[in-house]
mmCIF file of the N, C-alpha and C atoms, coordinates in Angstrom:
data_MODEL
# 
_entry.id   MODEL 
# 
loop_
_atom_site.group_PDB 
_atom_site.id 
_atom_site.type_symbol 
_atom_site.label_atom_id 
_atom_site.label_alt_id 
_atom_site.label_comp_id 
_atom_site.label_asym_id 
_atom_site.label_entity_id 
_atom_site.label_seq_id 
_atom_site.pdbx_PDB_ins_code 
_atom_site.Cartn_x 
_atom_site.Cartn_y 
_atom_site.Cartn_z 
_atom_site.occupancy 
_atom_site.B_iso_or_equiv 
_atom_site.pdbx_formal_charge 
_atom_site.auth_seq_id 
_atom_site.auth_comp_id 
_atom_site.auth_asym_id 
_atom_site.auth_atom_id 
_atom_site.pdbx_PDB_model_num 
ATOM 1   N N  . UNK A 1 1  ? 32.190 25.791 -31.267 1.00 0.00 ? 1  UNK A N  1 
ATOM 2   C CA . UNK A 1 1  ? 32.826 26.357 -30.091 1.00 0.00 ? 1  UNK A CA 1 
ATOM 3   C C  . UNK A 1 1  ? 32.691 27.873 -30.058 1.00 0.00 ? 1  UNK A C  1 
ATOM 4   N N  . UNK A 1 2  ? 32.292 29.118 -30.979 1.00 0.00 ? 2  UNK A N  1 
ATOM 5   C CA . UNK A 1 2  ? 32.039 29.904 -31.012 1.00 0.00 ? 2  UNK A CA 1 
ATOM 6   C C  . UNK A 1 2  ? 33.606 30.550 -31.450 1.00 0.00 ? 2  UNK A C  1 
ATOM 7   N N  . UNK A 1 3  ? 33.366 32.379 -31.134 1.00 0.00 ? 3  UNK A N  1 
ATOM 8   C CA . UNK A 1 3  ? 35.184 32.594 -31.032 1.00 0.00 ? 3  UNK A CA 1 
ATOM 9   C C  . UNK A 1 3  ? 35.603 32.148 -30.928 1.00 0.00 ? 3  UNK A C  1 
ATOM 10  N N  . UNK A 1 4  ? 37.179 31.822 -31.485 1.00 0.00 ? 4  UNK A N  1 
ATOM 11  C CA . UNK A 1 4  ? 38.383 31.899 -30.674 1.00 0.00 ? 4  UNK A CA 1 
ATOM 12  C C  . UNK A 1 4  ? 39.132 32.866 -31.220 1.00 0.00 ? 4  UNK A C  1 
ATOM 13  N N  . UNK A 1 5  ? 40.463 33.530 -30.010 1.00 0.00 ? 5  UNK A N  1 
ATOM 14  C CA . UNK A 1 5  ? 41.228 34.244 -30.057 1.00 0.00 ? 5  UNK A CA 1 
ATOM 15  C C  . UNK A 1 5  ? 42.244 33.546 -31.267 1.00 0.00 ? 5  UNK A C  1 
ATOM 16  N N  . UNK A 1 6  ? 43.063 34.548 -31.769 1.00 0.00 ? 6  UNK A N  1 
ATOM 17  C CA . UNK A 1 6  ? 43.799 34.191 -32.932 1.00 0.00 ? 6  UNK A CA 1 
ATOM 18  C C  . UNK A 1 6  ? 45.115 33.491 -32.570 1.00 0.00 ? 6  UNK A C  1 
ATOM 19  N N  . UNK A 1 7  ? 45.397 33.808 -30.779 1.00 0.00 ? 7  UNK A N  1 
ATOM 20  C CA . UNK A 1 7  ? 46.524 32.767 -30.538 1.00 0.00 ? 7  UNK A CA 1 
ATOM 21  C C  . UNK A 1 7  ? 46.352 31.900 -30.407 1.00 0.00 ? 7  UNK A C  1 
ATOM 22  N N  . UNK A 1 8  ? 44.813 31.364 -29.339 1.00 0.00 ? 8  UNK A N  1 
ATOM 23  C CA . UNK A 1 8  ? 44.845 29.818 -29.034 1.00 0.00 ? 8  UNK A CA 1 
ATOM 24  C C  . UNK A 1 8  ? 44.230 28.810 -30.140 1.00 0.00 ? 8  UNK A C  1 
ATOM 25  N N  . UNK A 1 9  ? 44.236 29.441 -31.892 1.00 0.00 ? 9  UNK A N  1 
ATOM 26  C CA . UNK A 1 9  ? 44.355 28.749 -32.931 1.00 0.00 ? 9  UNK A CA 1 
ATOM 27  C C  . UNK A 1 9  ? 45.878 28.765 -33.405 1.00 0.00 ? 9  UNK A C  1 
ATOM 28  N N  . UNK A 1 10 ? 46.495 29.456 -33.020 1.00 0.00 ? 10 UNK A N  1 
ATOM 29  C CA . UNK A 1 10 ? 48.014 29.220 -33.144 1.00 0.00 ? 10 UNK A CA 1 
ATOM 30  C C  . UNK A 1 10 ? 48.565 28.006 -32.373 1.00 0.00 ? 10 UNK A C  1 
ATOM 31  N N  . UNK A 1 11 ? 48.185 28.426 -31.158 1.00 0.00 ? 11 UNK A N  1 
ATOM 32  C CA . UNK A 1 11 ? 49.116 27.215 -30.347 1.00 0.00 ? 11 UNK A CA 1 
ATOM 33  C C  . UNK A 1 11 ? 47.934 26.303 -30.815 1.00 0.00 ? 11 UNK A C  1 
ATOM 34  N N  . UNK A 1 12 ? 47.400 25.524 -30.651 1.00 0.00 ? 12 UNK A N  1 
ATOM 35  C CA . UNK A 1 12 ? 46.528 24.677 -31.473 1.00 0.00 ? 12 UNK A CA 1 
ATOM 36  C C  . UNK A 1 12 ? 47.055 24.034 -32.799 1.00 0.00 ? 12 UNK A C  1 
ATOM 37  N N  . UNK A 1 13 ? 47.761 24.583 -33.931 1.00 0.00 ? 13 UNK A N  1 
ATOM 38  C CA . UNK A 1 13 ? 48.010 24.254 -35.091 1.00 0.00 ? 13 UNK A CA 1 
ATOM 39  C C  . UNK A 1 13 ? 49.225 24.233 -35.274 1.00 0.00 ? 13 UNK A C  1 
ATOM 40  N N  . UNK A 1 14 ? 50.235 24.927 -34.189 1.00 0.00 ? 14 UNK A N  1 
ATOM 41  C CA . UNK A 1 14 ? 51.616 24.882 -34.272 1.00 0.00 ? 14 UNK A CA 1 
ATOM 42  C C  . UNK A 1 14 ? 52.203 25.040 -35.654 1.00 0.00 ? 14 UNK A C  1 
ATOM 43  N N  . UNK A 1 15 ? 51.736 26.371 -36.190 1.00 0.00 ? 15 UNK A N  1 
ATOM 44  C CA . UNK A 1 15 ? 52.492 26.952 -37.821 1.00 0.00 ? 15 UNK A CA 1 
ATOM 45  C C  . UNK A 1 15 ? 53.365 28.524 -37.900 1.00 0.00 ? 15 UNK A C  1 
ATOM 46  N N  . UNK A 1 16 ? 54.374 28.718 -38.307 1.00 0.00 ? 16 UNK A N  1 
ATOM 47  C CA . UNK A 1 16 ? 54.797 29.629 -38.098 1.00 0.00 ? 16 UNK A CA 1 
ATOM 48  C C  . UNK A 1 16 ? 53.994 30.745 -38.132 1.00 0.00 ? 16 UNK A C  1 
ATOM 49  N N  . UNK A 1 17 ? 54.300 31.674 -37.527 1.00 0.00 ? 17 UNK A N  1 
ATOM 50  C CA . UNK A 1 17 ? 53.550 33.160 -37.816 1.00 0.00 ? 17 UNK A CA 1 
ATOM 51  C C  . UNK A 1 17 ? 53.431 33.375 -39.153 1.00 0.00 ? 17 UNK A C  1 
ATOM 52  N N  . UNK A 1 18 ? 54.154 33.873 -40.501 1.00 0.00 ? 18 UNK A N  1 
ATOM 53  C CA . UNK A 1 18 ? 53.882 34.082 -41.531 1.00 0.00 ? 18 UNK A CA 1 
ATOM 54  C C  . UNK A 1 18 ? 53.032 33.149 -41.974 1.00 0.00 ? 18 UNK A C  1 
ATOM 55  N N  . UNK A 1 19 ? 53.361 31.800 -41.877 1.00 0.00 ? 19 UNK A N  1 
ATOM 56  C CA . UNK A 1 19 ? 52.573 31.170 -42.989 1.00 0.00 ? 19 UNK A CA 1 
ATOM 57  C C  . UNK A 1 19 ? 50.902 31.284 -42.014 1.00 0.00 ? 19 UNK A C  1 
ATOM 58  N N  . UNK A 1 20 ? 50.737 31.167 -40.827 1.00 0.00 ? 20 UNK A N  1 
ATOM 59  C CA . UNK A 1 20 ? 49.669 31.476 -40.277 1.00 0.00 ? 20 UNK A CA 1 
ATOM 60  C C  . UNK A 1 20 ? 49.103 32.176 -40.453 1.00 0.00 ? 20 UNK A C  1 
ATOM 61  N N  . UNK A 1 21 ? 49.310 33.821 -40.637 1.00 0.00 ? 21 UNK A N  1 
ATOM 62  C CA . UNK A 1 21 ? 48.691 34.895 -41.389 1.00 0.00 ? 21 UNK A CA 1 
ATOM 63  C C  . UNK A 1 21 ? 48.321 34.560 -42.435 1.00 0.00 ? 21 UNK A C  1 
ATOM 64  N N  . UNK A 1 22 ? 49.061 33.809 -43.339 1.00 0.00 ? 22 UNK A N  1 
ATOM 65  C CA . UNK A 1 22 ? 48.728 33.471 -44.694 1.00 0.00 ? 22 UNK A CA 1 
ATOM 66  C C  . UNK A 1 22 ? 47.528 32.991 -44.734 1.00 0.00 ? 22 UNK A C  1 
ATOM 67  N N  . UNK A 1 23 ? 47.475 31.902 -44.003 1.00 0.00 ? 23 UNK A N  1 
ATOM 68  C CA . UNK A 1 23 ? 46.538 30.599 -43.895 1.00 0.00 ? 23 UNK A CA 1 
ATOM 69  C C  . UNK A 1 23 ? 44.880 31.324 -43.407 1.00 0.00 ? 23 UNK A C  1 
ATOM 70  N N  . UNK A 1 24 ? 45.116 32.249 -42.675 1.00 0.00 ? 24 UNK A N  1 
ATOM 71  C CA . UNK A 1 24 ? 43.963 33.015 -41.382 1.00 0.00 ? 24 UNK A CA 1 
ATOM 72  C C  . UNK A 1 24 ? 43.127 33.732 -42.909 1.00 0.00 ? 24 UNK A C  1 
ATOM 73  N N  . UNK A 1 25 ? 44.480 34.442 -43.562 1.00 0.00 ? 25 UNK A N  1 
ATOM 74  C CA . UNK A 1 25 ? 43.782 35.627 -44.748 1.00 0.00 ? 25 UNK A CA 1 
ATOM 75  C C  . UNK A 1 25 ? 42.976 34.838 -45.787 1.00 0.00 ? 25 UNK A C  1 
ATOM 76  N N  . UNK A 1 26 ? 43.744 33.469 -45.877 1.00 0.00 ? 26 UNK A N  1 
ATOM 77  C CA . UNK A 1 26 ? 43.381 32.792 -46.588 1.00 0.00 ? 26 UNK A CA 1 
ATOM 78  C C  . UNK A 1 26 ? 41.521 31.978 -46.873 1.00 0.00 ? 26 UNK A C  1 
ATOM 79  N N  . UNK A 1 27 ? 41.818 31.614 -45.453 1.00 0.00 ? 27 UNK A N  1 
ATOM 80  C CA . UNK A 1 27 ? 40.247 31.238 -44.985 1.00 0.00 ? 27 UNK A CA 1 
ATOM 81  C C  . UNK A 1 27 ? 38.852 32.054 -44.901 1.00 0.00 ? 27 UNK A C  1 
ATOM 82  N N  . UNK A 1 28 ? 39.726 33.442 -44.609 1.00 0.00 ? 28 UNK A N  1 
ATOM 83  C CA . UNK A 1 28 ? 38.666 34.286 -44.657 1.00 0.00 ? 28 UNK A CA 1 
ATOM 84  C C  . UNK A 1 28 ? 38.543 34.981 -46.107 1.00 0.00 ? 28 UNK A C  1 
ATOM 85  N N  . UNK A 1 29 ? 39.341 35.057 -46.754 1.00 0.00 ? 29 UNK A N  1 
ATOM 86  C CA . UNK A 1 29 ? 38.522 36.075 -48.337 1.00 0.00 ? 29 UNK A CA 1 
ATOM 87  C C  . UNK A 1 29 ? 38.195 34.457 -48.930 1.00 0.00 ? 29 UNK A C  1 
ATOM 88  N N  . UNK A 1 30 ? 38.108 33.326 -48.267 1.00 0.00 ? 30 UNK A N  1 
ATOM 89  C CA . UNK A 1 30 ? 36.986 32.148 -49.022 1.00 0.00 ? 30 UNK A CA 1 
ATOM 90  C C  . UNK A 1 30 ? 36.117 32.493 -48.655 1.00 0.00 ? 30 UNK A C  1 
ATOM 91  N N  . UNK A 1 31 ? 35.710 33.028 -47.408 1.00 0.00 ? 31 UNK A N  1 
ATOM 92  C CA . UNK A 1 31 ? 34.266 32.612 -46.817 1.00 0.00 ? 31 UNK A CA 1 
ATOM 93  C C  . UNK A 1 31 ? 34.360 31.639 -45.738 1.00 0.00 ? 31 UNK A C  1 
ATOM 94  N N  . UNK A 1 32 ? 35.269 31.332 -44.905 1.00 0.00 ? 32 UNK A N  1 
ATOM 95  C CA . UNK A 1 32 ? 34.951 29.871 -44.489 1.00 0.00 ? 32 UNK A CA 1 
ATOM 96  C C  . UNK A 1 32 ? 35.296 30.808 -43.155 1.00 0.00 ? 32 UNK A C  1 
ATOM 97  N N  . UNK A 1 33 ? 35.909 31.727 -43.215 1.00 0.00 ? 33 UNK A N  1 
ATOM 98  C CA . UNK A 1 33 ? 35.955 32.056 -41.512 1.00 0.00 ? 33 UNK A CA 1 
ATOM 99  C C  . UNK A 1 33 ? 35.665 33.652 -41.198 1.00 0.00 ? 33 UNK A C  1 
ATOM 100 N N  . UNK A 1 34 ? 35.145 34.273 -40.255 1.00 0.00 ? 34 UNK A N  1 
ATOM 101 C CA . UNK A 1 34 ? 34.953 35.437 -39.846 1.00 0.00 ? 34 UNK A CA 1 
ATOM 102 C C  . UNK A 1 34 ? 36.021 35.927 -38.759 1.00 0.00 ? 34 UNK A C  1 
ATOM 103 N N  . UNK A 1 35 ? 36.078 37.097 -38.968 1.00 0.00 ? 35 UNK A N  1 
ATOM 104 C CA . UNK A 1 35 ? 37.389 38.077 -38.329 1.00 0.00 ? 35 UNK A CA 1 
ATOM 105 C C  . UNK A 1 35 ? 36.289 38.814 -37.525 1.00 0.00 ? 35 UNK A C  1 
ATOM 106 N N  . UNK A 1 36 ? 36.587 38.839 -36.257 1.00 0.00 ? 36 UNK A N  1 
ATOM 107 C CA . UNK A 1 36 ? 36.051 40.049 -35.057 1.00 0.00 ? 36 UNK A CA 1 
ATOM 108 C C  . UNK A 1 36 ? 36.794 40.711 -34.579 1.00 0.00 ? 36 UNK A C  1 
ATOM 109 N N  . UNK A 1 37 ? 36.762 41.892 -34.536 1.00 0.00 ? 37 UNK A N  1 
ATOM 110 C CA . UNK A 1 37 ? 38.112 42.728 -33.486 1.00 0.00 ? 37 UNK A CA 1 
ATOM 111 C C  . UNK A 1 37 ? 37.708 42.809 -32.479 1.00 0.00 ? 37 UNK A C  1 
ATOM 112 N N  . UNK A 1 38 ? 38.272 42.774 -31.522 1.00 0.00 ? 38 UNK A N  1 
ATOM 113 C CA . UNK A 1 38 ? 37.922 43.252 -29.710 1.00 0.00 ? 38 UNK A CA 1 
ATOM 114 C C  . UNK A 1 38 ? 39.149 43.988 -29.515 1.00 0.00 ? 38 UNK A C  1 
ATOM 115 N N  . UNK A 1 39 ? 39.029 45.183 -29.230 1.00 0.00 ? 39 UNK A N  1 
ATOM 116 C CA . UNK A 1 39 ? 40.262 46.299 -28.598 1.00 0.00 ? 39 UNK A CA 1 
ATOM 117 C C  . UNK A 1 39 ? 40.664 46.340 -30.010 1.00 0.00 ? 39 UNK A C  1 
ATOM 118 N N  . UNK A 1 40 ? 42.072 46.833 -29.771 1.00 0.00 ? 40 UNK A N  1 
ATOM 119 C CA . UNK A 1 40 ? 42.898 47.506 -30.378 1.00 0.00 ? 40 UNK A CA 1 
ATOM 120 C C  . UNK A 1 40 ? 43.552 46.284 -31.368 1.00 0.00 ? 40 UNK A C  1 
ATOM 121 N N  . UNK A 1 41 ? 44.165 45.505 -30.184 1.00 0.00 ? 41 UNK A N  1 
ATOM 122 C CA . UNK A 1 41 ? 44.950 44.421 -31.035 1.00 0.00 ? 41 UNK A CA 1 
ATOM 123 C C  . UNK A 1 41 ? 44.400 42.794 -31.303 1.00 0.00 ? 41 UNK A C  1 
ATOM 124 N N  . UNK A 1 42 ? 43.534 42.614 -30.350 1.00 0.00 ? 42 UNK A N  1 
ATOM 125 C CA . UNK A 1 42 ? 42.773 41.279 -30.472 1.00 0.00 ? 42 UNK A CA 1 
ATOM 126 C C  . UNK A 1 42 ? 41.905 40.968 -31.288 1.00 0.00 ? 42 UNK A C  1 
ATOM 127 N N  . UNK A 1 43 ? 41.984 39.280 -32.251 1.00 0.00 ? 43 UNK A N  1 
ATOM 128 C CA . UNK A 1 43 ? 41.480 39.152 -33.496 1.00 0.00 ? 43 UNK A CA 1 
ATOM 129 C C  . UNK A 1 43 ? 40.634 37.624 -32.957 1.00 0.00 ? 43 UNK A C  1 
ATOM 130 N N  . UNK A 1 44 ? 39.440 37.688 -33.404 1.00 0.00 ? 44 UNK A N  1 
ATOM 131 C CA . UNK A 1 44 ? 38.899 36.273 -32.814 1.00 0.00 ? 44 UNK A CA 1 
ATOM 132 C C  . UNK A 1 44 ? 37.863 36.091 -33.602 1.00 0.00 ? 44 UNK A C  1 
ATOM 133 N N  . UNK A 1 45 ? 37.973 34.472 -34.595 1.00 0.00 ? 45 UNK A N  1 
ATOM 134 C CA . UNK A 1 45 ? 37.637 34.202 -35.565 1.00 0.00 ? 45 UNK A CA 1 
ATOM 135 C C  . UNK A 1 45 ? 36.640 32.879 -34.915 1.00 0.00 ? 45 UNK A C  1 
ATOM 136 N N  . UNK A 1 46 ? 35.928 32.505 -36.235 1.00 0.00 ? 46 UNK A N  1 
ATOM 137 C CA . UNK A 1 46 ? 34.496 31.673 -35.836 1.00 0.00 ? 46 UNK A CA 1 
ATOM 138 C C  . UNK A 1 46 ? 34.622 31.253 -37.186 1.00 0.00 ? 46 UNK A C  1 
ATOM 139 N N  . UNK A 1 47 ? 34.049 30.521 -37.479 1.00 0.00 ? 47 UNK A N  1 
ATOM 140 C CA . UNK A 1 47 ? 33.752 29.491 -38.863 1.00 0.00 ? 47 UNK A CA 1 
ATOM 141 C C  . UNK A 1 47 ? 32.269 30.013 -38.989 1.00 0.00 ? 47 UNK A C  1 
ATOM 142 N N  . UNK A 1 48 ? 32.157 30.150 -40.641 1.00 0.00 ? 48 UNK A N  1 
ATOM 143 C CA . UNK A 1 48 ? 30.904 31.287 -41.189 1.00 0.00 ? 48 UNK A CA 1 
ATOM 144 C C  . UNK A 1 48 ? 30.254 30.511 -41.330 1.00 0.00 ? 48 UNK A C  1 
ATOM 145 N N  . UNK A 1 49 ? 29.787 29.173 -41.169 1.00 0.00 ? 49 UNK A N  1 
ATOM 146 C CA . UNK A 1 49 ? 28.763 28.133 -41.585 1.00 0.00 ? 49 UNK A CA 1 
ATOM 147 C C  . UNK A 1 49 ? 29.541 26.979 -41.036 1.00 0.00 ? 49 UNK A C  1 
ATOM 148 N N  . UNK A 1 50 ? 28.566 26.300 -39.910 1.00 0.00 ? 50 UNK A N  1 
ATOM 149 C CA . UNK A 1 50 ? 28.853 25.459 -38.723 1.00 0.00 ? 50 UNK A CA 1 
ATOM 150 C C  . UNK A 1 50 ? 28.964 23.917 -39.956 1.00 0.00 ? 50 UNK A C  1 
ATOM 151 N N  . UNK A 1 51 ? 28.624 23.916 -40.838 1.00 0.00 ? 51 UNK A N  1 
ATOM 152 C CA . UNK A 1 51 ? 28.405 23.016 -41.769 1.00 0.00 ? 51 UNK A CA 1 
ATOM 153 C C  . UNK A 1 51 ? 29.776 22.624 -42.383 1.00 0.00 ? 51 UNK A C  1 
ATOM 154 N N  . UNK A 1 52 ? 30.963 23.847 -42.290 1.00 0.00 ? 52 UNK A N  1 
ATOM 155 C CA . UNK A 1 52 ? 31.799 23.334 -42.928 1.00 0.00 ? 52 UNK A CA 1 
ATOM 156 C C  . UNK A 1 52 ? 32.328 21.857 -41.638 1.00 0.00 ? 52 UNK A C  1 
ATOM 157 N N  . UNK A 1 53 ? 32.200 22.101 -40.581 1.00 0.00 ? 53 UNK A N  1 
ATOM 158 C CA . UNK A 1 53 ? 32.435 21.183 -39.507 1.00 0.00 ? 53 UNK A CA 1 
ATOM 159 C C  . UNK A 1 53 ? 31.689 19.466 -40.435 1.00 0.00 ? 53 UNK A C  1 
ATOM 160 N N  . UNK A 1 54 ? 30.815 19.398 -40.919 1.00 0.00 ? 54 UNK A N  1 
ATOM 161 C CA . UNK A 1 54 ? 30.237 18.339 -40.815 1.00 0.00 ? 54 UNK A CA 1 
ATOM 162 C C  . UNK A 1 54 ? 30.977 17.818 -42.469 1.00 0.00 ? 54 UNK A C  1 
ATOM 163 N N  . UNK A 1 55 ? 31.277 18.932 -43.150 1.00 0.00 ? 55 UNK A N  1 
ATOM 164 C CA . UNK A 1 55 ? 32.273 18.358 -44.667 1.00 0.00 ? 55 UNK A CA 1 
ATOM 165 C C  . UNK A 1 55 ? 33.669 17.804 -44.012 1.00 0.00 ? 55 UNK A C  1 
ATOM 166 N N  . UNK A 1 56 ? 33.802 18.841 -42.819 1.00 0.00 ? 56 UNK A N  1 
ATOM 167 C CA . UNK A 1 56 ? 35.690 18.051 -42.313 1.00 0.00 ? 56 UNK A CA 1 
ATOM 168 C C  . UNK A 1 56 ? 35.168 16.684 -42.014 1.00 0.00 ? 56 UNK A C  1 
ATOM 169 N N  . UNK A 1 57 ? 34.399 16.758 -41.541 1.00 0.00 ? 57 UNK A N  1 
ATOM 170 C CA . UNK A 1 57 ? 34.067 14.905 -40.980 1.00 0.00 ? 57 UNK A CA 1 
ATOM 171 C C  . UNK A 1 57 ? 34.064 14.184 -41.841 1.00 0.00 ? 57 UNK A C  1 
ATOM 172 N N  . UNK A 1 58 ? 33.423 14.495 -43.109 1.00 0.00 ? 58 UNK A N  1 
ATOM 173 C CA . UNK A 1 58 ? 32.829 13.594 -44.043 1.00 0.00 ? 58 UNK A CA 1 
ATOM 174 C C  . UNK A 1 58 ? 34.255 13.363 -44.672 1.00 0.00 ? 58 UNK A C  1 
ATOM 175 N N  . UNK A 1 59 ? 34.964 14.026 -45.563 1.00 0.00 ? 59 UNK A N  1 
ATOM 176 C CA . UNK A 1 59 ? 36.363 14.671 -45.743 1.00 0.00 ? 59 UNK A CA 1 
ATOM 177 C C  . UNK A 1 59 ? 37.703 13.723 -44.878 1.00 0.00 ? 59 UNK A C  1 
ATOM 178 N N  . UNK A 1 60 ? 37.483 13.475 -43.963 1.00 0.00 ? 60 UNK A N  1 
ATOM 179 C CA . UNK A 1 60 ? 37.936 12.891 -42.871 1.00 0.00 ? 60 UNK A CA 1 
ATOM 180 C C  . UNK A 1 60 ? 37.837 11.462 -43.041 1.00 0.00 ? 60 UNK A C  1 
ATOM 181 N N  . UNK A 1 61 ? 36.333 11.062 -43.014 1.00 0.00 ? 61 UNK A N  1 
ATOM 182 C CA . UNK A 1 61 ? 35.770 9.689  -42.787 1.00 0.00 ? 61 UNK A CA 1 
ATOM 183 C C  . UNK A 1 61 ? 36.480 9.019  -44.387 1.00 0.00 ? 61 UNK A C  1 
ATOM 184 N N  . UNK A 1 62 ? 36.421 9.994  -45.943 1.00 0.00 ? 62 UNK A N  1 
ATOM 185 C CA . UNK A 1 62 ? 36.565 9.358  -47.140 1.00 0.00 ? 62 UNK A CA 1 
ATOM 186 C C  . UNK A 1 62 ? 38.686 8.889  -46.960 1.00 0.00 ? 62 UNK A C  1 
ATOM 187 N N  . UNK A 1 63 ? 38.972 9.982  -46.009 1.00 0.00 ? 63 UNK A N  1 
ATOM 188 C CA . UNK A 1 63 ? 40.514 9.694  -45.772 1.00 0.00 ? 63 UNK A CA 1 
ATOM 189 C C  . UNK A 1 63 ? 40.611 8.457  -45.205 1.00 0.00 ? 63 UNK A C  1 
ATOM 190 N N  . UNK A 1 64 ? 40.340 8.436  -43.944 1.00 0.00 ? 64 UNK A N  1 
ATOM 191 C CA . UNK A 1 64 ? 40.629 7.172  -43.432 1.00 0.00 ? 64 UNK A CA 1 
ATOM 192 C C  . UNK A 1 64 ? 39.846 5.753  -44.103 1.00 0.00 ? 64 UNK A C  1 
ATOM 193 N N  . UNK A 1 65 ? 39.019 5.970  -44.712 1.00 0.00 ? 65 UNK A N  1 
ATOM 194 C CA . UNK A 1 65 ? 38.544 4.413  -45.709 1.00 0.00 ? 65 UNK A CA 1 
ATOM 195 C C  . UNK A 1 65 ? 40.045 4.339  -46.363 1.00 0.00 ? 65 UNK A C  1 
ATOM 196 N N  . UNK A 1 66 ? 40.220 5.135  -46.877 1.00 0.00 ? 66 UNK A N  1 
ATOM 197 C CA . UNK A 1 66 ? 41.291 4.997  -47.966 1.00 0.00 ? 66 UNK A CA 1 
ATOM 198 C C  . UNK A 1 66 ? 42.495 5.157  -47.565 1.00 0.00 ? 66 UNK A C  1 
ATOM 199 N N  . UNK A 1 67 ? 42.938 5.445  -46.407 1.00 0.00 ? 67 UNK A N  1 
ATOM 200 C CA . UNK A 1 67 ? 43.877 5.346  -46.024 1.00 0.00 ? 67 UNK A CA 1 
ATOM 201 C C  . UNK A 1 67 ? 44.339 3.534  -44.959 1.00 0.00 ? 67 UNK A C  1 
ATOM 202 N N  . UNK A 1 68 ? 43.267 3.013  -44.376 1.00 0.00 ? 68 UNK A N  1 
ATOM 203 C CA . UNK A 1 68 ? 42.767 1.969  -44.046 1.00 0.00 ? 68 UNK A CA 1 
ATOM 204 C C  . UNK A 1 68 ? 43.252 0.811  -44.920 1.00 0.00 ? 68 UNK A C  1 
ATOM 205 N N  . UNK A 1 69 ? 42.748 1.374  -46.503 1.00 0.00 ? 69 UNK A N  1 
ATOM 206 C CA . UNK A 1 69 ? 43.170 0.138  -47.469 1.00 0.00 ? 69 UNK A CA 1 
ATOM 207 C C  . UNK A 1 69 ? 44.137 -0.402 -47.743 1.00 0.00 ? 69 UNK A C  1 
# 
């Protein structure tokens, strides 16, 4: 999906502000997400390798076998 702004991954995930910051700082000193600034105050992040998309799936698919059982 390219950008998104740092709120409409908020309303999206419905997590408090602190622990959200947490979670945002978190993703990014892994590597798994990129920080862009636009202006002054706007923060809009992208996933650094479209690939992690295809581990959530896989990740996903080993949950529900096993959750299934």
């Amino acid at each position: 999906r390219g950008e998104v702004s740092r709120e409409e991954i908020k309303k999206s995930v419905g997590v408090p502000d602190a622990s959200f910051a947490q979670h945002l700082h978190r993703l990014s000193n892994a590597g798994l997400i990129v920080r862009t600034k636009k202006g002054t105050r706007e923060a809009y992040y992208r996933l650094a390798d479209t690939g992690i998309l295809q581990l959530n799936d896989a990740a996903e698919k080993i949950y529900r076998r096993s959750y299934d059982q």
